[in-house]
CSV table of C-alpha atoms in Angstrom, one decimal:
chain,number,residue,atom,x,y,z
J,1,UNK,CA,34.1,-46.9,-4.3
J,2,UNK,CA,35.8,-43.8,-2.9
J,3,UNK,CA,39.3,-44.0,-2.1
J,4,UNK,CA,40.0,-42.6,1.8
J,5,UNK,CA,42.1,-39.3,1.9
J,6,UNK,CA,46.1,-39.7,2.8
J,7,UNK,CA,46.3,-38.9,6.6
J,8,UNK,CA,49.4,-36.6,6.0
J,9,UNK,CA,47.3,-34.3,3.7
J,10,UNK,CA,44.6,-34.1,6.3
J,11,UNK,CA,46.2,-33.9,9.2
J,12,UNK,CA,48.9,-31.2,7.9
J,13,UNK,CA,51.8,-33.7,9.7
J,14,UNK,CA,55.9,-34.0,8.7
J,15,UNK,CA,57.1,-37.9,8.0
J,16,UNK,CA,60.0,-38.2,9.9
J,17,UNK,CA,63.0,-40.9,10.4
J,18,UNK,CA,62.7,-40.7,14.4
J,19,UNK,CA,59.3,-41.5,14.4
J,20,UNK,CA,59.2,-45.3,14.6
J,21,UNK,CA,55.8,-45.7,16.1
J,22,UNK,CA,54.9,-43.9,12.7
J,23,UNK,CA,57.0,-45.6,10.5
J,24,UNK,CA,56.3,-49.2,12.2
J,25,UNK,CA,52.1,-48.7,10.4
J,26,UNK,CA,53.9,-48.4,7.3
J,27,UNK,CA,55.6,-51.9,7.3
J,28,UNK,CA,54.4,-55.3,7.0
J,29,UNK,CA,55.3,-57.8,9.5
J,30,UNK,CA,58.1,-59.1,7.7
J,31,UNK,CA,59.7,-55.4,7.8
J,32,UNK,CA,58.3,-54.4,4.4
J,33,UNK,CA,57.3,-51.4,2.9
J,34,UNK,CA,53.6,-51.7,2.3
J,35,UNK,CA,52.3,-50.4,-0.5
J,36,UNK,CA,49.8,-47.3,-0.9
J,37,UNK,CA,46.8,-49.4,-1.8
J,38,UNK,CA,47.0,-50.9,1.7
J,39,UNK,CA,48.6,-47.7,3.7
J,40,UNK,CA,46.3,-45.5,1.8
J,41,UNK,CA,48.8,-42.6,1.3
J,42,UNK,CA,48.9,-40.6,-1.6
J,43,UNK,CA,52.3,-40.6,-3.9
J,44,UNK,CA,54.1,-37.8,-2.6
J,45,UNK,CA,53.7,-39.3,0.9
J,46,UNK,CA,54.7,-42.6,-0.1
J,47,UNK,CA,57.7,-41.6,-1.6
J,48,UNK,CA,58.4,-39.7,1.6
J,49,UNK,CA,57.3,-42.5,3.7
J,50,UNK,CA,59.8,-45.2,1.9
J,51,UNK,CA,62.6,-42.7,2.0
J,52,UNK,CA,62.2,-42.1,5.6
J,53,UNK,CA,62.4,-46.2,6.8
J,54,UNK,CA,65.1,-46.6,4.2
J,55,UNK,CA,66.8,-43.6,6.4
J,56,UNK,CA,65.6,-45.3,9.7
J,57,UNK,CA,66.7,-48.8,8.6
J,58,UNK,CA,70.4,-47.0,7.9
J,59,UNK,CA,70.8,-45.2,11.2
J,60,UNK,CA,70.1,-48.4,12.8
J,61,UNK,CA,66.8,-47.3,14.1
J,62,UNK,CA,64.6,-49.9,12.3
J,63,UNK,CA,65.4,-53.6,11.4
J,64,UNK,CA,66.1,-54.5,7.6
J,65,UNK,CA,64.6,-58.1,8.3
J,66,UNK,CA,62.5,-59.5,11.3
């Protein structure tokens, strides 16, 4: 069983605070952060991807709870 490629490494994109439509794929319906088995990132990614909705939660821009 291969594991699928992180889409940031293939598609060459930045993970960014402001982009909640980005950010909302990353979070489980009760406003967690999912974890890289299930979002399929690779570490570096997912330690930029929790850092960026920690950041988004902070400026108000994504809800701690639902």
């Amino acid at each position: 069983m291969d594991k699928k490629p992180c889409q940031f490494c293939v598609n060459k994109t930045n993970i960014d605070y402001k982009n909640i439509a980005v950010l909302l794929q990353y979070t489980s319906r009760y406003k967690k952060i999912l974890p890289p088995k299930y979002t399929g990132a690779c570490s570096k990614h997912q330690r930029r991807i929790a850092r960026a909705i920690k950041n988004a939660r902070i400026m108000g821009l994504l809800p701690f709870v639902p």
